[in-house]
Coordinates of C-alpha atoms and ligand atoms in Angstrom, one line a residue:
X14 CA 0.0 0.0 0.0
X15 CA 1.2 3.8 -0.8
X16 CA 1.7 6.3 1.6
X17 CA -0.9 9.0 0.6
X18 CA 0.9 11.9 1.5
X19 CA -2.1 14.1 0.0
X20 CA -4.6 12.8 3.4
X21 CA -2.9 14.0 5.6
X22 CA -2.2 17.5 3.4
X23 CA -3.9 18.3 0.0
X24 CA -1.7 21.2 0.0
X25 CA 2.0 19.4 -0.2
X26 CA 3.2 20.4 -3.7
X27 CA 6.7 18.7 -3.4
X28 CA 7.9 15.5 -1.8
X29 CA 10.7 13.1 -2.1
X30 CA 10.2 9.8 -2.7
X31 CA 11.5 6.2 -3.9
X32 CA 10.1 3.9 -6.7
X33 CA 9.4 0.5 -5.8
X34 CA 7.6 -0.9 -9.1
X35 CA 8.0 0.0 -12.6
X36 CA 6.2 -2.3 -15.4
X37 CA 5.2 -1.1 -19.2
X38 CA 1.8 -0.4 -19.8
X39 CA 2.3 -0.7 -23.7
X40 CA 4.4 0.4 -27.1
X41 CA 3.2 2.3 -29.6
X42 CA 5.8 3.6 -32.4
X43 CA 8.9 2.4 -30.3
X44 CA 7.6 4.8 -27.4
X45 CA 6.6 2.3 -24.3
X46 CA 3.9 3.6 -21.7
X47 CA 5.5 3.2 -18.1
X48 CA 3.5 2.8 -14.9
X49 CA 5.6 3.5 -11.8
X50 CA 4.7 3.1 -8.1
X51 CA 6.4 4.8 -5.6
X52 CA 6.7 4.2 -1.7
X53 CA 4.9 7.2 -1.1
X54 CA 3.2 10.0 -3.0
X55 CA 1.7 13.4 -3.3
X56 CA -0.6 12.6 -6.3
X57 CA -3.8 12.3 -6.4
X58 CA -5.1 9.3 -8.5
X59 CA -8.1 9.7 -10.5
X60 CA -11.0 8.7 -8.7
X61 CA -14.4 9.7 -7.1
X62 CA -15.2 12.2 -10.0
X63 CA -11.9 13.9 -9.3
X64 CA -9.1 13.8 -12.4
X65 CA -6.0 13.3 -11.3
X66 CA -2.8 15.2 -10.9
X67 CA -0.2 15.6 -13.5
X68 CA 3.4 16.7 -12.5
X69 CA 6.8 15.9 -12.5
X70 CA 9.4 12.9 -11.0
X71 CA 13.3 13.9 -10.8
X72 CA 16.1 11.8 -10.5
X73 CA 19.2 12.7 -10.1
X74 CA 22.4 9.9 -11.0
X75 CA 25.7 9.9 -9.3
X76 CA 27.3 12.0 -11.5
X77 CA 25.3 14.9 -11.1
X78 CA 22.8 14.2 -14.3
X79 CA 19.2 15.2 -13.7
X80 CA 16.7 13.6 -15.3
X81 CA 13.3 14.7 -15.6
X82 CA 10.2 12.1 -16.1
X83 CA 6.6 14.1 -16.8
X84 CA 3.8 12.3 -15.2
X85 CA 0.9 12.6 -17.6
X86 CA -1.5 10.6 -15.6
X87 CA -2.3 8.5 -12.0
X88 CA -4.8 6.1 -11.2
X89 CA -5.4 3.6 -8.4
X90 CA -5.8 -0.1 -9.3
X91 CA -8.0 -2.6 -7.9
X92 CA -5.6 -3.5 -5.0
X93 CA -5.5 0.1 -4.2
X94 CA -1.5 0.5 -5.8
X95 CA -1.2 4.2 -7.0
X96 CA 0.4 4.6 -10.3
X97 CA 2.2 7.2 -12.0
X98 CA 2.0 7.0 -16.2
X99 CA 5.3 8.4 -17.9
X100 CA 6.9 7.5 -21.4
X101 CA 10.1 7.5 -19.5
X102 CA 11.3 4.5 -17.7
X103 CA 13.2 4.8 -13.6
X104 CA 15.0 1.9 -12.1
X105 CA 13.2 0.8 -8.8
X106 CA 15.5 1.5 -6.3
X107 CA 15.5 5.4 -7.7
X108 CA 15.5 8.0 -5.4
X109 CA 13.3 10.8 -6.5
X110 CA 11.5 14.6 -5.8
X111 CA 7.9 14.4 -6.7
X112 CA 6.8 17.9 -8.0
X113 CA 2.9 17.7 -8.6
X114 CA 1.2 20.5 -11.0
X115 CA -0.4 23.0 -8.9
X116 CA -2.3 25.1 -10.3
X117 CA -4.2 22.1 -11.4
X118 CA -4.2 20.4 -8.6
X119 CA -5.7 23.7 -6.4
X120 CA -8.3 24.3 -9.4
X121 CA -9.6 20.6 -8.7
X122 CA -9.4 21.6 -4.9
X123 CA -11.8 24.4 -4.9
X124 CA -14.3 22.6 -7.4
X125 CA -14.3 19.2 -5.5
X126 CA -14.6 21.2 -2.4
X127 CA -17.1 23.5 -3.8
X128 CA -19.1 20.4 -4.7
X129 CA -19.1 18.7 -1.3
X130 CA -20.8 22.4 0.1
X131 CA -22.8 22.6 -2.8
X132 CA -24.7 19.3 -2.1
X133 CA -24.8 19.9 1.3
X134 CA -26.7 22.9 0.2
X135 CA -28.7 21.0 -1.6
X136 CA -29.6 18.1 0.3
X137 CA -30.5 20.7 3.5
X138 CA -32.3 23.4 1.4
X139 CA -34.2 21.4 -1.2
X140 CA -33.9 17.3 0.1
X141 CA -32.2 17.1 -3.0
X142 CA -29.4 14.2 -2.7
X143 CA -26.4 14.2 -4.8
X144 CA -26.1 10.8 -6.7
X145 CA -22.7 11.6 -8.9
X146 CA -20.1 14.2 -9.4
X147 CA -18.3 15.0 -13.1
X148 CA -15.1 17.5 -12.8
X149 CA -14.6 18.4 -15.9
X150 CA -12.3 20.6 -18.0
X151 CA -14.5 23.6 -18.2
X152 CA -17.6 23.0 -16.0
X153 CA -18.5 20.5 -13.1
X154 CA -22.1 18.8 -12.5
X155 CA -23.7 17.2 -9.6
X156 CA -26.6 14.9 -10.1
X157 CA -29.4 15.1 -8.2
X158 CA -32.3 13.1 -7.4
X159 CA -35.1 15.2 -7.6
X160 CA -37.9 16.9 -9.4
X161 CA -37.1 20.1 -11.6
X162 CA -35.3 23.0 -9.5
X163 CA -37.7 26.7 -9.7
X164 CA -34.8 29.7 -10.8
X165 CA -35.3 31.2 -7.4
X166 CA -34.8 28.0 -5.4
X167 CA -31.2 27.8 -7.6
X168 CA -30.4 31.1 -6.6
X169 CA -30.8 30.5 -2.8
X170 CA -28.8 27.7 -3.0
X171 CA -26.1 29.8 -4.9
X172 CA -26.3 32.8 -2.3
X173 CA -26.4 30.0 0.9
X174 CA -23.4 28.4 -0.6
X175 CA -21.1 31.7 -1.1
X176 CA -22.2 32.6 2.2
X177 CA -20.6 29.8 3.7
X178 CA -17.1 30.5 1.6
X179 CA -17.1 34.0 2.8
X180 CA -17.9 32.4 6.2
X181 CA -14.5 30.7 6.0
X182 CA -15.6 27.9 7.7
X183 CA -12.8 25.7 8.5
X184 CA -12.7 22.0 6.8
X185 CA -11.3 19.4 8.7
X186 CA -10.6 15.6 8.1
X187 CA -10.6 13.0 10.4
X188 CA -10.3 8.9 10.4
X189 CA -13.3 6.8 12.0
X190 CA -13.9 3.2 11.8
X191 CA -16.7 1.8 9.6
X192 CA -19.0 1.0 12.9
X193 CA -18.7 4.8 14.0
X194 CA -19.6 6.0 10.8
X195 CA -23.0 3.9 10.3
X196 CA -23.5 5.1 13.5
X197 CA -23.0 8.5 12.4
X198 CA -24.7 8.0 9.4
X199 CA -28.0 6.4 11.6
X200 CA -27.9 9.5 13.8
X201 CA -28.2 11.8 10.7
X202 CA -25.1 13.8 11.6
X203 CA -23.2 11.7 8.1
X204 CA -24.5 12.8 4.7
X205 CA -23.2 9.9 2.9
X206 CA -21.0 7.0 3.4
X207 CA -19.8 4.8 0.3
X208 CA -19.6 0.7 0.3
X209 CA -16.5 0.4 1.6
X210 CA -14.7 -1.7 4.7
X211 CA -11.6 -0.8 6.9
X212 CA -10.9 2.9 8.2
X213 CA -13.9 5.7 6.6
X214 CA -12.3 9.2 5.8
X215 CA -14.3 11.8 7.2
X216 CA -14.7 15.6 5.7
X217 CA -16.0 18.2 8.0
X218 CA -17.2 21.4 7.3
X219 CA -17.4 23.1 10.6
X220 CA -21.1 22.7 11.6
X221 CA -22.4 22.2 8.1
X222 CA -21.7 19.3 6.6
X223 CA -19.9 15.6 7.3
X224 CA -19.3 13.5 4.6
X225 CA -17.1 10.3 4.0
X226 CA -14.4 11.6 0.9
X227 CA -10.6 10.1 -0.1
X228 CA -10.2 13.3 -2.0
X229 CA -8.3 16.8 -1.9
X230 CA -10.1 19.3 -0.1
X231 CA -9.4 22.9 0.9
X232 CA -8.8 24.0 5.0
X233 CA -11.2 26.4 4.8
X234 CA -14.4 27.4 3.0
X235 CA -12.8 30.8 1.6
X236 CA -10.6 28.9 -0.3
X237 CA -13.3 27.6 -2.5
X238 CA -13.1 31.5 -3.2
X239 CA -16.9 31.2 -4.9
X240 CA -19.5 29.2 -6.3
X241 CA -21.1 30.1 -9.5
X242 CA -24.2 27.7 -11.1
X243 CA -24.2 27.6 -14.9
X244 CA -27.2 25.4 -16.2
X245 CA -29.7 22.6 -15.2
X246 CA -31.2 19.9 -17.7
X247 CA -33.0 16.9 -16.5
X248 CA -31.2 13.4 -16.7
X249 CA -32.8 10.2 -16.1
X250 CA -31.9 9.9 -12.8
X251 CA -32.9 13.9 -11.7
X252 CA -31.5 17.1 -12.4
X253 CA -28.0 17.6 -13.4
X254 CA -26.7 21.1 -12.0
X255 CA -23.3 22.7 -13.7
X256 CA -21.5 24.7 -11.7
X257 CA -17.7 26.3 -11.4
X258 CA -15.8 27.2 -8.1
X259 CA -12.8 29.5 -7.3
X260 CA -10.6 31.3 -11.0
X261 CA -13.3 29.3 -13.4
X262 CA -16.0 31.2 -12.1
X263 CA -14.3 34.5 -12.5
X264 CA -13.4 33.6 -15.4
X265 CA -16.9 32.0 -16.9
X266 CA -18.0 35.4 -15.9
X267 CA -15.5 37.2 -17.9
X268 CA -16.6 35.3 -20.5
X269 CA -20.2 36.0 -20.5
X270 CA -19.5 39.7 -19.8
X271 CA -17.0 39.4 -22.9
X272 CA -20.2 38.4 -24.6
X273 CA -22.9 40.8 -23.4
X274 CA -20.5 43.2 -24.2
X275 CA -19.9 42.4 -28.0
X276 CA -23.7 41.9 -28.3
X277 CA -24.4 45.3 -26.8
X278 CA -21.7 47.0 -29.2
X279 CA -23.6 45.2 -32.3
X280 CA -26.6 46.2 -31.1
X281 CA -25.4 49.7 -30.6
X282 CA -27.2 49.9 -26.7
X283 CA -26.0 49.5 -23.3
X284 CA -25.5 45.4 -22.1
X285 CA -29.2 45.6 -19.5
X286 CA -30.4 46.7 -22.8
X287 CA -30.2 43.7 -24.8
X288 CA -33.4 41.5 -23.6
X289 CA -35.5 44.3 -24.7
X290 CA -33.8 44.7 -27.9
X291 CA -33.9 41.7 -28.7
X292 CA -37.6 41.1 -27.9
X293 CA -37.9 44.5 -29.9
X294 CA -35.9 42.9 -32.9
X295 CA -37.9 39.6 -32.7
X296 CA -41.3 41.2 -33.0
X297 CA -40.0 43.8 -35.5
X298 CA -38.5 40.6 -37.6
X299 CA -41.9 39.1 -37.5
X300 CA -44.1 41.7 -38.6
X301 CA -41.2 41.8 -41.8
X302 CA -41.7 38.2 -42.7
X303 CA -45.2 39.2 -42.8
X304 CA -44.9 42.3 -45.0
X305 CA -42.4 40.0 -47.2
X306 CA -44.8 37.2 -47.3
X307 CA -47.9 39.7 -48.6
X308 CA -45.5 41.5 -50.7
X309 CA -44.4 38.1 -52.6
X310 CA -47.7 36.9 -53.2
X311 CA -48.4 40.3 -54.6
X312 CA -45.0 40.1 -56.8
X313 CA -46.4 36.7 -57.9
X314 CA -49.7 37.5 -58.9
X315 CA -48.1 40.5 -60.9
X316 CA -45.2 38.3 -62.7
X317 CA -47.7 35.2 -63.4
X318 CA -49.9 38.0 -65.3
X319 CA -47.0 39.7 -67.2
X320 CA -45.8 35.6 -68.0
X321 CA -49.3 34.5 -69.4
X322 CA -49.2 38.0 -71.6
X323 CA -45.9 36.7 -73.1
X324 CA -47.0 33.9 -73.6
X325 CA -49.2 33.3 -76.8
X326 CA -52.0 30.4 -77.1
X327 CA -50.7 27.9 -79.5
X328 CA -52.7 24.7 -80.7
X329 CA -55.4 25.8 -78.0
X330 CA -52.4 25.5 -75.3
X331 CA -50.3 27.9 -73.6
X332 CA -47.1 26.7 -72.5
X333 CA -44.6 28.7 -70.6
X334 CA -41.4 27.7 -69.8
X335 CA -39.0 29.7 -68.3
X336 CA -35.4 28.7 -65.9
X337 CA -35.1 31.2 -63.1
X338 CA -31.5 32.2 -62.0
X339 CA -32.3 34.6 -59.3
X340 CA -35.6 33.1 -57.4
X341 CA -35.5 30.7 -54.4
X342 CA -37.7 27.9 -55.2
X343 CA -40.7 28.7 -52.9
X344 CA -40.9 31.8 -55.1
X345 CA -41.1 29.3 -58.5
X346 CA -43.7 27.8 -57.2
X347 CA -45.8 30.3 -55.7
X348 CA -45.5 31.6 -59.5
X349 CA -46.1 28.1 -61.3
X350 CA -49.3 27.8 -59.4
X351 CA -50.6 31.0 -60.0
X352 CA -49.8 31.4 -63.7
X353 CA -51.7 28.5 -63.8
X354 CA -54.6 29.8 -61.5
X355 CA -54.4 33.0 -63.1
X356 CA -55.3 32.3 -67.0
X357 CA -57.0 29.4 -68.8
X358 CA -55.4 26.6 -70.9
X359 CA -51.9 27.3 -69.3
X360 CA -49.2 25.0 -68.5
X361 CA -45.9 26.1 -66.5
X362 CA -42.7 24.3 -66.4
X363 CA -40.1 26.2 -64.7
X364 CA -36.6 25.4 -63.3
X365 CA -35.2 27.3 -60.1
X366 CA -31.6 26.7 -61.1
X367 CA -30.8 29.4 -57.9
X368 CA -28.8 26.5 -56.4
X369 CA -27.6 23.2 -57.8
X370 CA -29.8 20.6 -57.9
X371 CA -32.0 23.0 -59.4
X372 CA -35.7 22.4 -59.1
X373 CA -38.0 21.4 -61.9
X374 CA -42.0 22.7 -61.6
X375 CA -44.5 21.4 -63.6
X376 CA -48.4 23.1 -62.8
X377 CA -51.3 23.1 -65.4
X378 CA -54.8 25.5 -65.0
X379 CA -58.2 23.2 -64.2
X380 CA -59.1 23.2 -67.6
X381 CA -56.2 21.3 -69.0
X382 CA -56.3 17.2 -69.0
X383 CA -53.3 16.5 -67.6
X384 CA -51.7 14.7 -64.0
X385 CA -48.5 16.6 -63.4
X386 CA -47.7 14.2 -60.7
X387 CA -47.5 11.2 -63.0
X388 CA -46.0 13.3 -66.1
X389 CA -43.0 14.7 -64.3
X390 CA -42.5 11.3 -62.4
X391 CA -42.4 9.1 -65.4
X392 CA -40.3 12.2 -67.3
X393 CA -38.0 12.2 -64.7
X394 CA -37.7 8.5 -64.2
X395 CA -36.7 8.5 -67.9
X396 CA -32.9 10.5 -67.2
X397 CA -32.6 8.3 -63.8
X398 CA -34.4 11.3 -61.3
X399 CA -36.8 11.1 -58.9
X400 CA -40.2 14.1 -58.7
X401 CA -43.8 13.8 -58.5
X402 CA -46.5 15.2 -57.2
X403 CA -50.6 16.0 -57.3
X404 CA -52.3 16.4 -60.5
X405 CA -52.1 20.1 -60.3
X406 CA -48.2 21.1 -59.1
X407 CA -45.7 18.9 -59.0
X408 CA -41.8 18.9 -58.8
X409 CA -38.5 17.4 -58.5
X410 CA -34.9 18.3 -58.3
X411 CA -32.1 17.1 -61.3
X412 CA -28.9 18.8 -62.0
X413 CA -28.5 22.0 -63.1
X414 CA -26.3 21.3 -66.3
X415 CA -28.6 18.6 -67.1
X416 CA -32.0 21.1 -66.3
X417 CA -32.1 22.9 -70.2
X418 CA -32.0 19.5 -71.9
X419 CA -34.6 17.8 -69.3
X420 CA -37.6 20.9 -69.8
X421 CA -36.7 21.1 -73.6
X422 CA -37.9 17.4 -74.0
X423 CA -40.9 17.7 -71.2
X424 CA -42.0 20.8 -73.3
X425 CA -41.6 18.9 -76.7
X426 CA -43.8 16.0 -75.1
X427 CA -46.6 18.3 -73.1
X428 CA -46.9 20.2 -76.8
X429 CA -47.4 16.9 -78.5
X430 CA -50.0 15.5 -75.7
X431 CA -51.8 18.5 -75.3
X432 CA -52.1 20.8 -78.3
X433 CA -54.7 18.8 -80.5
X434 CA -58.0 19.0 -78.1
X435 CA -60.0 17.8 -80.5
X436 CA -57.8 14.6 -82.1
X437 CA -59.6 11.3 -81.4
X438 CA -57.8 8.5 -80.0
X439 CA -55.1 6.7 -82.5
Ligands
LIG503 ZN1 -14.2 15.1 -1.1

């Protein structure tokens, strides 16, 4: 069994130690993976939600050489061995000074600290129990089983929580065997305690909270420095809450000032502005889309009267076919069906070549005996597309190279099928 230097002190950043194992993990490319134990260490392996700490081993030789071996990961195996990952190998036997990476190390200090206080909060404030814990790179979450949270519940729980940091609270740990702490548990004074024998790890936040934890913690409430809560969503189990402690929520608030800030400037108004303008620009954008709307239909019914002037009747038909470069395909449409709606004996076949596929349209008036659906289907079929539709409008998409040749031959066909009304059958 390692020493755990980090129980007795979460705040020991160097220590000296001597490795007593060393075994490779794998080899990729010629570079082996190493694992190493040591007889007693300062890292913290990953575990209980809580990544663990990254760092540095040095050696130094007889002669003076230092050698440095970057730790780039530590976990706990099943026998409870702590290793340390490195692609450098040391000799068992090696004397060496542990250097662990700080500044993440005291960032996971104030989150897993800040989480133990935030469920506390929880659990007293709303009978909310936490179920899991998630530190992750930018944002941590608890998971809690419960019903959804109201906003103002979340921000009483915030405000109780950063009341306590600025309290300062001290955190203490202490060692109790597993009888005491079912007894603690059974009394109510023990929040949780996990399914595990031997000697239970108590973490006490001075008369607030007692919970059973093998993590790092901080010695005193301020050093959480602050909780913020980012977002809830709901999870099988509950509500998951996000939250950040300590520089990440300083700096998630930079951020989101960083963002009110640019939105204000684009908006041109001050940042306790912006719900209003934006509710402002919402209902301003709707009432457009309205006025566009109206004033398409309009532009329709206009351009589907100017098309059927163009357009002679010839052979008791008139067929207009036209390729639009410009118009999105709603537009073609709207104007297929109302050339057709607008003026008797009218067929329209009309491309939308706007993007690529371009669109194909094929509508024909009341009057004209003809199922568009099938026509452009079976025309489409012919070149290896796919369209169709109802008797009246009907469409489909083909490339836009290959749109010219396709309407050309439709056209051809629709003059031979339709322009002799009055020709009897074969
Ligand atoms: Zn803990």
């Amino acid at each position: 069994m390692n020493d755990r230097l980090y129980y007795d002190d979460s705040f020991l950043k160097n220590f000296s130690a001597r490795v007593v194992d060393i075994r490779e993990v794998s080899r990729t490319s010629g570079v082996s993976l190493w694992q190493i134990a040591l007889d007693r260490t300062a890292f913290y392996p990953t575990s209980g939600g809580q990544p663990g700490d990254t760092g540095i081993l040095t050696a130094t030789s007889r002669n003076g050489a230092v050698l440095e071996v970057p730790i780039e990961a530590v976990e706990e195996d099943d026998a409870g061995h702590v290793w340390h990952f490195t692609r450098k190998p040391l000799t068992a036997g090696t004397e060496v000074h542990g250097s662990i990476n700080w500044d993440r190390r005291l960032d996971h200090i104030q989150q897993h600290s800040g989480q133990h206080l935030l469920s506390a909060v929880f659990a007293r404030e709303l009978e909310a129990p936490t179920v899991s814990f998630h530190l992750g790179d930018a944002v941590s979450s608890i998971d809690l089983t419960t019903g959804p949270i109201a906003h103002h519940s979340l921000e009483r729980v915030e405000r109780i929580v950063n009341e306590i940091i600025a309290e300062d609270r001290t955190v203490t740990i202490r060692a109790v065997a597993r009888d005491q702490a079912e007894k603690l548990l059974a009394d109510g004074a023990l929040r949780k305690l996990p399914e595990r024998e031997g000697t239970i790890r108590l973490i006490d936040i001075a008369d607030y909270d007692l919970n059973a934890c093998g993590g790092t913690h901080v010695r005193s409430t301020g050093q959480i420095g602050s909780l913020l809560l980012r977002s809830t969503e709901r999870v099988s189990r509950g509500v998951r809450v996000e939250f950040v402690c300590g520089l990440r929520a300083a700096a998630a608030a930079r951020h989101d000032f960083t963002l009110l800030g640019r939105a204000a400037a684009a908006l041109s108004i001050g940042r306790d502005d912006i719900p209003i303008a934006i509710e402002r620009l919402q209902s301003e954008v709707k009432s457009s889309t309205k006025d566009r709307q109206r004033l398409r239909e309009d532009l329709a019914n206009y351009h589907a009267t100017r098309l059927a002037v163009e357009e002679m009747i010839r052979d008791n038909l008139r067929l207009v076919r036209r390729t639009f470069a410009e118009r999105d395909r709603d537009y073609v449409r709207l104007l297929a069906s109302r050339v057709c709606a607008t003026v008797p004996r009218t067929v329209a076949l009309f491309i939308a070549a706007e993007a690529d596929p371009a669109r194909i349209f094929l509508a024909c008036s009341h009057d004209i005996d003809l199922n568009c659906g099938d026509f452009l289907r079976s025309s489409l079929a012919a070149h290896g597309l796919r369209g169709g539709g109802s008797p009246d409008l009907a469409q489909g998409d083909l490339p836009r190279s290959q749109a010219d040749e396709v309407a050309s031959g439709m056209a051809g066909r629709l003059r031979q099928l339709l322009s002799r009304p009055h020709i009897d059958d074969d």
